[in-house]
PDB file of C-alpha atoms in Angstrom:
ATOM      1  CA  MET A 291     -22.331   4.552  36.379  1.00 81.00           C
ATOM      2  CA  TYR A 292     -24.574   2.339  34.463  1.00 91.00           C
ATOM      3  CA  ASN A 293     -28.560   2.489  34.564  1.00 91.00           C
ATOM      4  CA  ASN A 294     -28.624  -1.133  33.422  1.00 95.00           C
ATOM      5  CA  ASP A 295     -27.193  -4.486  34.580  1.00 97.00           C
ATOM      6  CA  ILE A 296     -23.571  -4.709  33.796  1.00 98.00           C
ATOM      7  CA  GLU A 297     -23.193  -7.966  33.053  1.00 97.00           C
ATOM      8  CA  THR A 298     -26.329  -7.210  30.593  1.00 97.00           C
ATOM      9  CA  LEU A 299     -24.295  -4.793  29.042  1.00 97.00           C
ATOM     10  CA  ILE A 300     -21.260  -6.745  28.425  1.00 97.00           C
ATOM     11  CA  GLN A 301     -23.424  -9.697  26.754  1.00 95.00           C
ATOM     12  CA  SER A 302     -25.369  -7.541  24.775  1.00 94.00           C
ATOM     13  CA  ARG A 303     -22.790  -5.092  23.320  1.00 95.00           C
ATOM     14  CA  MET A 304     -21.260  -5.605  19.743  1.00 90.00           C
ATOM     15  CA  SER A 305     -19.471  -4.121  17.270  1.00 90.00           C
ATOM     16  CA  HIS A 306     -20.963  -1.541  14.933  1.00 89.00           C
ATOM     17  CA  ARG A 307     -19.227  -0.352  11.722  1.00 87.00           C
ATOM     18  CA  SER A 308     -22.479   1.522   9.984  1.00 89.00           C
ATOM     19  CA  PHE A 309     -24.652   4.069  11.495  1.00 90.00           C
ATOM     20  CA  SER A 310     -27.420   5.672  10.940  1.00 88.00           C
ATOM     21  CA  PRO A 311     -27.473   9.484  10.015  1.00 81.00           C
ATOM     22  CA  GLU A 312     -29.284  10.629  13.084  1.00 84.00           C
ATOM     23  CA  THR A 313     -27.327  12.812  15.295  1.00 85.00           C
ATOM     24  CA  VAL A 314     -25.914  12.203  18.782  1.00 90.00           C
ATOM     25  CA  VAL A 315     -26.626  14.639  21.001  1.00 87.00           C
ATOM     26  CA  LYS A 316     -23.522  16.255  22.465  1.00 89.00           C
ATOM     27  CA  SER A 317     -24.660  15.930  25.999  1.00 92.00           C
ATOM     28  CA  MET A 318     -24.774  11.750  25.325  1.00 95.00           C
ATOM     29  CA  LEU A 319     -20.850  11.774  24.332  1.00 95.00           C
ATOM     30  CA  HIS A 320     -19.862  14.056  27.429  1.00 94.00           C
ATOM     31  CA  GLN A 321     -21.761  11.457  29.420  1.00 96.00           C
ATOM     32  CA  ILE A 322     -19.474   8.480  28.089  1.00 97.00           C
ATOM     33  CA  CYS A 323     -16.656  10.899  28.258  1.00 96.00           C
ATOM     34  CA  ASP A 324     -17.249  11.960  31.997  1.00 95.00           C
ATOM     35  CA  SER A 325     -18.282   8.170  32.609  1.00 96.00           C
ATOM     36  CA  ILE A 326     -14.447   7.504  33.459  1.00 96.00           C
ATOM     37  CA  SER A 327     -13.746   9.982  36.017  1.00 94.00           C
ATOM     38  CA  GLY A 328     -14.501   7.531  38.770  1.00 91.00           C
ATOM     39  CA  VAL A 329     -12.711   4.735  37.106  1.00 96.00           C
ATOM     40  CA  GLN A 330      -9.342   3.652  39.158  1.00 96.00           C
ATOM     41  CA  ALA A 331      -7.076   2.072  36.542  1.00 97.00           C
ATOM     42  CA  PRO A 332      -5.092  -1.223  37.778  1.00 97.00           C
ATOM     43  CA  PHE A 333      -1.999   0.496  37.352  1.00 98.00           C
ATOM     44  CA  GLY A 334      -2.729   4.229  38.083  1.00 97.00           C
ATOM     45  CA  ASN A 335      -1.860   5.863  34.799  1.00 97.00           C
ATOM     46  CA  ARG A 336      -4.042   8.503  33.507  1.00 97.00           C
ATOM     47  CA  ILE A 337      -6.112   7.812  30.061  1.00 98.00           C
ATOM     48  CA  ASP A 338      -7.991  10.936  28.444  1.00 97.00           C
ATOM     49  CA  ILE A 339     -11.176  10.421  26.217  1.00 97.00           C
ATOM     50  CA  THR A 340     -12.264  13.003  24.186  1.00 97.00           C
ATOM     51  CA  PRO A 341     -15.186  13.497  21.553  1.00 95.00           C
ATOM     52  CA  VAL A 342     -14.644  14.218  17.960  1.00 93.00           C
ATOM     53  CA  ILE A 343     -17.189  15.681  15.907  1.00 90.00           C
ATOM     54  CA  VAL A 344     -17.571  14.652  12.375  1.00 86.00           C
ATOM     55  CA  GLU A 345     -19.167  17.582  10.392  1.00 82.00           C
ATOM     56  CA  GLY A 346     -19.531  18.714   6.768  1.00 73.00           C
ATOM     57  CA  ASP A 347     -18.939  16.000   3.977  1.00 71.00           C
ATOM     58  CA  ILE A 348     -19.023  12.819   6.452  1.00 67.00           C
ATOM     59  CA  SER A 349     -17.288  10.771   3.891  1.00 74.00           C
ATOM     60  CA  LYS A 350     -14.692  13.096   3.312  1.00 78.00           C
ATOM     61  CA  GLU A 351     -14.151  13.515   7.319  1.00 77.00           C
ATOM     62  CA  LEU A 352     -14.184   9.719   7.285  1.00 74.00           C
ATOM     63  CA  ARG A 353     -11.013   9.583   4.625  1.00 78.00           C
ATOM     64  CA  GLU A 354      -9.078  12.099   6.764  1.00 77.00           C
ATOM     65  CA  LEU A 355      -9.613  10.471   9.906  1.00 78.00           C
ATOM     66  CA  GLY A 356      -8.738   7.221   8.148  1.00 72.00           C
ATOM     67  CA  ALA A 357     -11.352   5.436   9.261  1.00 66.00           C
ATOM     68  CA  TYR A 358     -13.353   5.324   5.686  1.00 53.00           C
ATOM     69  CA  GLY A 359     -14.164   1.734   4.456  1.00 62.00           C
ATOM     70  CA  MET A 360     -14.046   0.689   8.044  1.00 77.00           C
ATOM     71  CA  ILE A 361     -16.780   2.923   9.529  1.00 85.00           C
ATOM     72  CA  ARG A 362     -19.422   4.180   7.550  1.00 85.00           C
ATOM     73  CA  GLY A 363     -21.982   6.857   8.349  1.00 86.00           C
ATOM     74  CA  ALA A 364     -20.448   7.859  11.952  1.00 88.00           C
ATOM     75  CA  THR A 365     -21.157  11.851  12.906  1.00 90.00           C
ATOM     76  CA  ALA A 366     -19.188  11.563  16.400  1.00 92.00           C
ATOM     77  CA  PHE A 367     -16.149   9.438  17.781  1.00 94.00           C
ATOM     78  CA  ILE A 368     -14.391   9.506  20.975  1.00 96.00           C
ATOM     79  CA  ALA A 369     -10.696   9.532  21.175  1.00 96.00           C
ATOM     80  CA  GLY A 370      -8.559   8.131  23.874  1.00 97.00           C
ATOM     81  CA  THR A 371      -5.016   9.134  24.520  1.00 98.00           C
ATOM     82  CA  ALA A 372      -2.475   7.741  26.789  1.00 98.00           C
ATOM     83  CA  PRO A 373       1.103   7.085  27.053  1.00 97.00           C
ATOM     84  CA  LEU A 374       2.598   4.209  24.832  1.00 97.00           C
ATOM     85  CA  THR A 375       4.149   2.253  27.818  1.00 97.00           C
ATOM     86  CA  PRO A 376       2.982  -1.379  28.791  1.00 97.00           C
ATOM     87  CA  GLU A 377       1.118  -0.775  31.592  1.00 98.00           C
ATOM     88  CA  SER A 378      -0.579   2.425  30.287  1.00 98.00           C
ATOM     89  CA  LEU A 379      -1.955   0.434  27.071  1.00 98.00           C
ATOM     90  CA  ILE A 380      -3.236  -2.105  29.877  1.00 98.00           C
ATOM     91  CA  ASP A 381      -4.621   0.706  31.863  1.00 98.00           C
ATOM     92  CA  PHE A 382      -6.239   2.316  28.336  1.00 98.00           C
ATOM     93  CA  GLY A 383      -8.233  -0.856  27.380  1.00 98.00           C
ATOM     94  CA  TYR A 384      -9.255  -1.291  30.942  1.00 98.00           C
ATOM     95  CA  VAL A 385     -10.804   2.375  30.821  1.00 98.00           C
ATOM     96  CA  PHE A 386     -11.999   2.752  27.126  1.00 98.00           C
ATOM     97  CA  GLU A 387     -14.153  -0.296  27.816  1.00 98.00           C
ATOM     98  CA  HIS A 388     -15.832   1.291  30.563  1.00 98.00           C
ATOM     99  CA  ALA A 389     -16.558   4.090  28.277  1.00 98.00           C
ATOM    100  CA  LEU A 390     -17.806   1.956  25.295  1.00 98.00           C
ATOM    101  CA  LEU A 391     -19.974   0.038  27.971  1.00 98.00           C
ATOM    102  CA  LYS A 392     -21.568   3.541  29.012  1.00 98.00           C
ATOM    103  CA  ALA A 393     -22.404   4.271  25.104  1.00 97.00           C
ATOM    104  CA  THR A 394     -24.333   0.649  25.267  1.00 97.00           C
ATOM    105  CA  ASP A 395     -25.862   1.610  28.281  1.00 97.00           C
ATOM    106  CA  LEU A 396     -27.186   4.790  26.421  1.00 97.00           C
ATOM    107  CA  GLY A 397     -28.621   2.905  23.484  1.00 96.00           C
ATOM    108  CA  LEU A 398     -25.373   3.813  21.444  1.00 97.00           C
ATOM    109  CA  GLY A 399     -23.377   1.672  18.965  1.00 96.00           C
ATOM    110  CA  SER A 400     -19.752   1.763  19.117  1.00 96.00           C
ATOM    111  CA  CYS A 401     -16.563  -0.003  17.890  1.00 94.00           C
ATOM    112  CA  TRP A 402     -12.952  -0.217  18.905  1.00 95.00           C
ATOM    113  CA  VAL A 403     -10.806   1.016  16.286  1.00 93.00           C
ATOM    114  CA  GLY A 404      -6.935   0.776  16.589  1.00 89.00           C
ATOM    115  CA  GLY A 405      -5.548  -0.358  13.269  1.00 82.00           C
ATOM    116  CA  SER A 406      -7.272   1.445  10.673  1.00 78.00           C
ATOM    117  CA  LEU A 407      -7.123   5.064  11.455  1.00 86.00           C
ATOM    118  CA  ASN A 408      -5.152   8.165  10.925  1.00 88.00           C
ATOM    119  CA  ARG A 409      -3.955   8.752  14.567  1.00 91.00           C
ATOM    120  CA  SER A 410      -2.292  12.288  13.785  1.00 91.00           C
ATOM    121  CA  SER A 411      -5.593  13.733  12.317  1.00 91.00           C
ATOM    122  CA  PHE A 412      -7.309  12.717  15.175  1.00 91.00           C
ATOM    123  CA  ALA A 413      -4.732  13.890  17.341  1.00 93.00           C
ATOM    124  CA  SER A 414      -4.645  17.501  15.639  1.00 92.00           C
ATOM    125  CA  ARG A 415      -8.783  17.912  16.484  1.00 92.00           C
ATOM    126  CA  ILE A 416      -7.993  17.343  20.145  1.00 94.00           C
ATOM    127  CA  ASN A 417      -5.857  18.160  23.341  1.00 93.00           C
ATOM    128  CA  VAL A 418      -3.135  15.573  23.583  1.00 96.00           C
ATOM    129  CA  ARG A 419      -0.979  15.798  26.675  1.00 95.00           C
ATOM    130  CA  GLU A 420       2.569  15.483  26.681  1.00 96.00           C
ATOM    131  CA  GLY A 421       3.859  12.226  26.522  1.00 96.00           C
ATOM    132  CA  ALA A 422       0.664  10.633  25.258  1.00 97.00           C
ATOM    133  CA  SER A 423      -0.086   9.481  21.854  1.00 97.00           C
ATOM    134  CA  VAL A 424      -3.904   8.578  20.378  1.00 96.00           C
ATOM    135  CA  VAL A 425      -4.209   4.755  21.013  1.00 97.00           C
ATOM    136  CA  CYS A 426      -7.737   4.052  19.985  1.00 96.00           C
ATOM    137  CA  VAL A 427     -10.918   5.327  18.674  1.00 95.00           C
ATOM    138  CA  SER A 428     -14.410   4.200  18.425  1.00 96.00           C
ATOM    139  CA  PRO A 429     -17.312   6.010  16.449  1.00 94.00           C
ATOM    140  CA  ILE A 430     -20.480   6.647  18.677  1.00 96.00           C
ATOM    141  CA  GLY A 431     -23.927   6.807  16.985  1.00 95.00           C
ATOM    142  CA  TYR A 432     -27.075   4.786  16.362  1.00 94.00           C
ATOM    143  CA  PRO A 433     -26.456   1.744  14.606  1.00 91.00           C
ATOM    144  CA  LYS A 434     -28.455   0.984  11.382  1.00 81.00           C
ATOM    145  CA  GLU A 435     -31.113  -1.522  12.232  1.00 68.00           C
ATOM    146  CA  LYS A 436     -30.012  -3.432   9.152  1.00 65.00           C
ATOM    147  CA  GLN A 437     -26.299  -3.986   9.190  1.00 63.00           C
ATOM    148  CA  PRO A 438     -24.492  -3.984   5.633  1.00 57.00           C
ATOM    149  CA  PHE A 439     -23.478  -7.369   4.420  1.00 48.00           C
ATOM    150  CA  ARG A 440     -19.814  -6.166   4.361  1.00 52.00           C
ATOM    151  CA  ASP A 441     -20.162  -5.589   8.200  1.00 48.00           C
ATOM    152  CA  HIS A 442     -21.396  -9.403   8.650  1.00 46.00           C
ATOM    153  CA  LEU A 443     -18.377 -10.718   6.246  1.00 47.00           C
ATOM    154  CA  ILE A 444     -16.195  -8.864   8.452  1.00 48.00           C
ATOM    155  CA  ARG A 445     -17.530 -10.292  11.733  1.00 47.00           C
ATOM    156  CA  PHE A 446     -17.376 -13.635   9.896  1.00 43.00           C
ATOM    157  CA  ALA A 447     -14.013 -12.835   8.806  1.00 47.00           C
ATOM    158  CA  ILE A 448     -12.641 -12.657  12.386  1.00 45.00           C
ATOM    159  CA  ARG A 449     -15.225 -15.005  13.899  1.00 50.00           C
ATOM    160  CA  ALA A 450     -16.244 -11.932  15.915  1.00 46.00           C
ATOM    161  CA  ALA A 451     -19.042 -13.897  17.989  1.00 58.00           C
ATOM    162  CA  LYS A 452     -16.416 -16.862  18.279  1.00 78.00           C
ATOM    163  CA  ARG A 453     -15.134 -17.241  21.958  1.00 83.00           C
ATOM    164  CA  LYS A 454     -12.642 -19.672  23.392  1.00 91.00           C
ATOM    165  CA  GLN A 455     -13.764 -22.042  25.830  1.00 92.00           C
ATOM    166  CA  TRP A 456     -12.941 -22.190  29.731  1.00 92.00           C
ATOM    167  CA  ASN A 457     -10.513 -25.080  29.096  1.00 93.00           C
ATOM    168  CA  GLU A 458      -8.398 -23.095  26.552  1.00 94.00           C
ATOM    169  CA  MET A 459      -8.035 -19.915  28.732  1.00 96.00           C
ATOM    170  CA  PHE A 460      -8.645 -20.782  32.823  1.00 97.00           C
ATOM    171  CA  PHE A 461      -6.083 -23.046  34.593  1.00 97.00           C
ATOM    172  CA  LYS A 462      -5.876 -24.471  38.153  1.00 96.00           C
ATOM    173  CA  GLY A 463      -2.673 -23.910  39.943  1.00 96.00           C
ATOM    174  CA  ASN A 464      -0.634 -24.195  36.616  1.00 97.00           C
ATOM    175  CA  PHE A 465      -1.257 -23.888  32.828  1.00 96.00           C
ATOM    176  CA  GLY A 466      -2.310 -27.471  31.429  1.00 92.00           C
ATOM    177  CA  VAL A 467      -4.543 -28.060  34.215  1.00 95.00           C
ATOM    178  CA  ALA A 468      -8.115 -27.143  33.142  1.00 93.00           C
ATOM    179  CA  LEU A 469     -10.079 -24.939  35.942  1.00 93.00           C
ATOM    180  CA  GLU A 470     -13.135 -26.584  36.372  1.00 88.00           C
ATOM    181  CA  LYS A 471     -16.463 -24.086  37.517  1.00 85.00           C
ATOM    182  CA  LYS A 472     -16.782 -25.705  40.865  1.00 84.00           C
ATOM    183  CA  ASP A 473     -13.276 -24.446  41.553  1.00 84.00           C
ATOM    184  CA  VAL A 474     -13.648 -20.713  41.489  1.00 87.00           C
ATOM    185  CA  SER A 475     -15.358 -20.149  44.721  1.00 80.00           C
ATOM    186  CA  GLY A 476     -17.874 -17.646  43.577  1.00 90.00           C
ATOM    187  CA  TYR A 477     -15.591 -16.084  40.658  1.00 96.00           C
ATOM    188  CA  GLU A 478     -17.845 -17.999  37.657  1.00 96.00           C
ATOM    189  CA  LEU A 479     -19.596 -15.345  36.570  1.00 96.00           C
ATOM    190  CA  PRO A 480     -16.625 -12.491  36.371  1.00 97.00           C
ATOM    191  CA  LEU A 481     -14.432 -15.006  34.617  1.00 97.00           C
ATOM    192  CA  GLU A 482     -17.506 -15.600  32.056  1.00 96.00           C
ATOM    193  CA  MET A 483     -17.677 -11.841  31.656  1.00 97.00           C
ATOM    194  CA  LEU A 484     -13.963 -11.801  31.041  1.00 97.00           C
ATOM    195  CA  ARG A 485     -13.971 -14.591  28.361  1.00 96.00           C
ATOM    196  CA  LEU A 486     -16.728 -12.640  26.486  1.00 95.00           C
ATOM    197  CA  ALA A 487     -14.575  -9.407  26.203  1.00 96.00           C
ATOM    198  CA  PRO A 488     -13.782  -8.278  22.483  1.00 95.00           C
ATOM    199  CA  SER A 489      -9.946  -8.206  21.269  1.00 93.00           C
ATOM    200  CA  ALA A 490      -8.409  -6.858  18.303  1.00 88.00           C
ATOM    201  CA  ALA A 491      -9.023  -9.609  15.397  1.00 83.00           C
ATOM    202  CA  ASN A 492     -10.700 -11.820  18.096  1.00 88.00           C
ATOM    203  CA  ARG A 493      -7.454 -13.325  19.200  1.00 91.00           C
ATOM    204  CA  GLN A 494      -8.481 -13.362  22.754  1.00 95.00           C
ATOM    205  CA  PRO A 495      -4.984 -13.498  24.038  1.00 96.00           C
ATOM    206  CA  TRP A 496      -5.645 -13.441  28.021  1.00 97.00           C
ATOM    207  CA  ARG A 497      -5.067 -16.625  29.982  1.00 98.00           C
ATOM    208  CA  VAL A 498      -5.889 -17.101  33.836  1.00 98.00           C
ATOM    209  CA  VAL A 499      -4.167 -18.909  36.162  1.00 98.00           C
ATOM    210  CA  ILE A 500      -6.370 -19.341  39.869  1.00 96.00           C
ATOM    211  CA  GLU A 501      -4.138 -20.098  42.742  1.00 93.00           C
ATOM    212  CA  GLU A 502      -6.197 -20.174  46.102  1.00 87.00           C
ATOM    213  CA  SER A 503      -7.038 -16.813  46.641  1.00 91.00           C
ATOM    214  CA  ARG A 504      -4.724 -15.187  43.980  1.00 96.00           C
ATOM    215  CA  ILE A 505      -6.304 -14.919  40.243  1.00 97.00           C
ATOM    216  CA  HIS A 506      -3.126 -14.665  38.120  1.00 98.00           C
ATOM    217  CA  PHE A 507      -3.901 -12.783  34.319  1.00 98.00           C
ATOM    218  CA  PHE A 508      -1.346 -13.618  31.761  1.00 98.00           C
ATOM    219  CA  ILE A 509      -1.035 -12.890  27.798  1.00 98.00           C
ATOM    220  CA  THR A 510      -0.194 -15.121  25.290  1.00 96.00           C
ATOM    221  CA  ARG A 511       0.752 -13.181  22.206  1.00 92.00           C
ATOM    222  CA  SER A 512       0.583 -14.000  18.548  1.00 86.00           C
ATOM    223  CA  PRO A 513       4.400 -13.278  17.253  1.00 85.00           C
ATOM    224  CA  ILE A 514       2.772 -12.592  13.319  1.00 86.00           C
ATOM    225  CA  TYR A 515       0.223 -10.389  14.752  1.00 83.00           C
ATOM    226  CA  GLN A 516       2.922  -8.276  17.036  1.00 85.00           C
ATOM    227  CA  LYS A 517       5.006  -8.510  13.726  1.00 86.00           C
ATOM    228  CA  ILE A 518       2.361  -6.970  11.822  1.00 85.00           C
ATOM    229  CA  LEU A 519       1.563  -3.981  14.622  1.00 83.00           C
ATOM    230  CA  ALA A 520       5.397  -3.047  14.859  1.00 84.00           C
ATOM    231  CA  GLN A 521       5.611  -2.698  11.092  1.00 85.00           C
ATOM    232  CA  GLN A 522       2.558  -0.822  10.875  1.00 83.00           C
ATOM    233  CA  LYS A 523       3.650   1.304  13.754  1.00 86.00           C
ATOM    234  CA  ILE A 524       0.670   0.538  15.714  1.00 90.00           C
ATOM    235  CA  PRO A 525       0.478   0.308  19.616  1.00 92.00           C
ATOM    236  CA  ASP A 526       0.559  -2.949  21.174  1.00 94.00           C
ATOM    237  CA  LEU A 527      -3.167  -3.694  20.877  1.00 94.00           C
ATOM    238  CA  GLN A 528      -2.987  -7.079  22.576  1.00 95.00           C
ATOM    239  CA  LEU A 529      -1.942  -4.925  25.735  1.00 97.00           C
ATOM    240  CA  THR A 530      -5.323  -2.858  25.455  1.00 97.00           C
ATOM    241  CA  ASP A 531      -7.210  -6.327  25.159  1.00 97.00           C
ATOM    242  CA  ILE A 532      -5.598  -7.444  28.527  1.00 98.00           C
ATOM    243  CA  GLY A 533      -7.206  -4.078  30.031  1.00 98.00           C
ATOM    244  CA  ILE A 534     -10.724  -4.912  28.566  1.00 98.00           C
ATOM    245  CA  CYS A 535     -10.790  -8.442  29.978  1.00 98.00           C
ATOM    246  CA  MET A 536      -9.678  -7.000  33.288  1.00 98.00           C
ATOM    247  CA  SER A 537     -12.495  -4.295  33.329  1.00 98.00           C
ATOM    248  CA  HIS A 538     -15.273  -7.220  32.474  1.00 98.00           C
ATOM    249  CA  PHE A 539     -13.938  -9.000  35.378  1.00 98.00           C
ATOM    250  CA  PHE A 540     -13.787  -6.153  37.722  1.00 98.00           C
ATOM    251  CA  LEU A 541     -16.953  -4.744  37.024  1.00 98.00           C
ATOM    252  CA  SER A 542     -18.595  -8.299  37.553  1.00 98.00           C
ATOM    253  CA  ALA A 543     -16.759  -9.128  40.912  1.00 97.00           C
ATOM    254  CA  ASN A 544     -17.909  -5.769  41.939  1.00 96.00           C
ATOM    255  CA  LYS A 545     -21.539  -6.182  41.156  1.00 97.00           C
ATOM    256  CA  HIS A 546     -21.393  -9.452  43.027  1.00 96.00           C
ATOM    257  CA  GLY A 547     -19.303  -7.860  46.017  1.00 96.00           C
ATOM    258  CA  LEU A 548     -16.034  -9.516  45.035  1.00 96.00           C
ATOM    259  CA  ARG A 549     -13.203  -7.231  46.947  1.00 96.00           C
ATOM    260  CA  GLY A 550      -9.782  -7.486  45.676  1.00 97.00           C
ATOM    261  CA  THR A 551      -6.767  -5.541  44.413  1.00 97.00           C
ATOM    262  CA  TRP A 552      -4.704  -5.390  41.572  1.00 98.00           C
ATOM    263  CA  GLU A 553      -1.341  -6.303  42.539  1.00 98.00           C
ATOM    264  CA  LYS A 554       2.188  -7.856  41.109  1.00 97.00           C
ATOM    265  CA  CYS A 555       2.753 -11.401  42.465  1.00 97.00           C
ATOM    266  CA  ASP A 556       5.906 -13.823  42.087  1.00 96.00           C
ATOM    267  CA  VAL A 557       4.753 -16.299  39.731  1.00 96.00           C
ATOM    268  CA  ALA A 558       8.035 -18.244  39.454  1.00 95.00           C
ATOM    269  CA  ASN A 559       6.232 -21.528  40.296  1.00 95.00           C
ATOM    270  CA  ILE A 560       3.990 -21.499  37.259  1.00 97.00           C
ATOM    271  CA  SER A 561       5.491 -22.985  34.103  1.00 96.00           C
ATOM    272  CA  LEU A 562       4.807 -20.484  31.401  1.00 96.00           C
ATOM    273  CA  PRO A 563       3.902 -21.588  27.660  1.00 95.00           C
ATOM    274  CA  LYS A 564       5.749 -20.371  24.348  1.00 94.00           C
ATOM    275  CA  CYS A 565       4.467 -16.769  23.874  1.00 95.00           C
ATOM    276  CA  THR A 566       3.161 -16.192  27.195  1.00 97.00           C
ATOM    277  CA  GLU A 567       4.178 -13.412  29.786  1.00 97.00           C
ATOM    278  CA  TYR A 568       2.603 -12.624  33.388  1.00 98.00           C
ATOM    279  CA  ILE A 569       0.877  -9.181  33.826  1.00 98.00           C
ATOM    280  CA  VAL A 570      -0.799  -8.961  36.951  1.00 98.00           C
ATOM    281  CA  SER A 571      -2.986 -10.756  39.882  1.00 98.00           C
ATOM    282  CA  TRP A 572      -6.583 -10.004  41.194  1.00 98.00           C
ATOM    283  CA  ILE A 573      -5.839 -10.312  45.187  1.00 97.00           C
ATOM    284  CA  ASP A 574      -9.215 -11.585  46.666  1.00 95.00           C
ATOM    285  CA  LYS A 575      -9.894 -10.078  50.070  1.00 89.00           C
ATOM    286  CA  GLY A 576     -12.488 -12.150  51.009  1.00 77.00           C
TER     287      GLY A 576
END
C-alpha cells in the first residue's frame, strides 16, 4: 500500500494549507482514493472517498467550497463521506487517515478540514450514497516551499507540533497509574505512533489503558468543544480523532508483526475520569 516506511510517513506528515499552482496529476488522486480499498475499518462501516477537482477561478471555487481563507491555492481535494453514527465516524477517521498517509507517500501535502467547509457544496460535486454525509475533506497538492506566516500562526495557535506525554495518555490497569515503556510488551512504537496522531484543534482526546493482553481505547471529551460542534452542526470530530489514532496504532503494529483484533470488552473494573468514555479494545493474539 505504501512505498515508504509507514512510521516515517506518520512522523513526517504535517498539515499544509497553502499550495503551489502545480497541478496534481489525476492518476495520483485516484491512487489516494483507491488506497483505501483494502482497508478493513474497525467497526466494518463503509467509507467513501472521492476526488474533487477545482477548476477556473480558484479563489472563487474555494469560497464556494467554504475553504477560502483556510486553504489557499489548492486545485484538488478528496472528500470523505459516511453515515454520522458514532462507530461510523470512528471508522471514517481510521480510513481517511490511511488515504492522507498515502498522499504523503506520493510526496503530496494534505490537511484535515472538518470545520471550515461548505458540506452541501462538496456534496453537490460528488455522489453521496443514501444515509451518508460529507464528514471531512482534505486539499491535495504540492505545498509551497515557504509556508506563509498565516500558516505558521495557525500552527502556533493550536500548538500543532505539541503532543501530550506518555504519562498523560497511557495507563496501566487503571487511570491514574502511568504506563512505563518497559511495560508495553513490544507495543512501544505503535503507542508512540498513536501519540503523534493529528486531531481537531490538536486536543488529542485519546486515552489508553493496558490490561495484560488487552489495550483499551477511551475518549476524553472537551465539553466546550463539543458544544461548539453541536452549535455549528458539525459532525463529532472527536470521534474521527479516535479513528485516526487507531489507524496509526494498527499500521505500526502491523509493521512489527503484532497481530490482534478490535473488540468491545467489559471494562467495568476501570474507573473512568470525568468526560471519559470507552470506545474499543485491541486484543493481542500473540
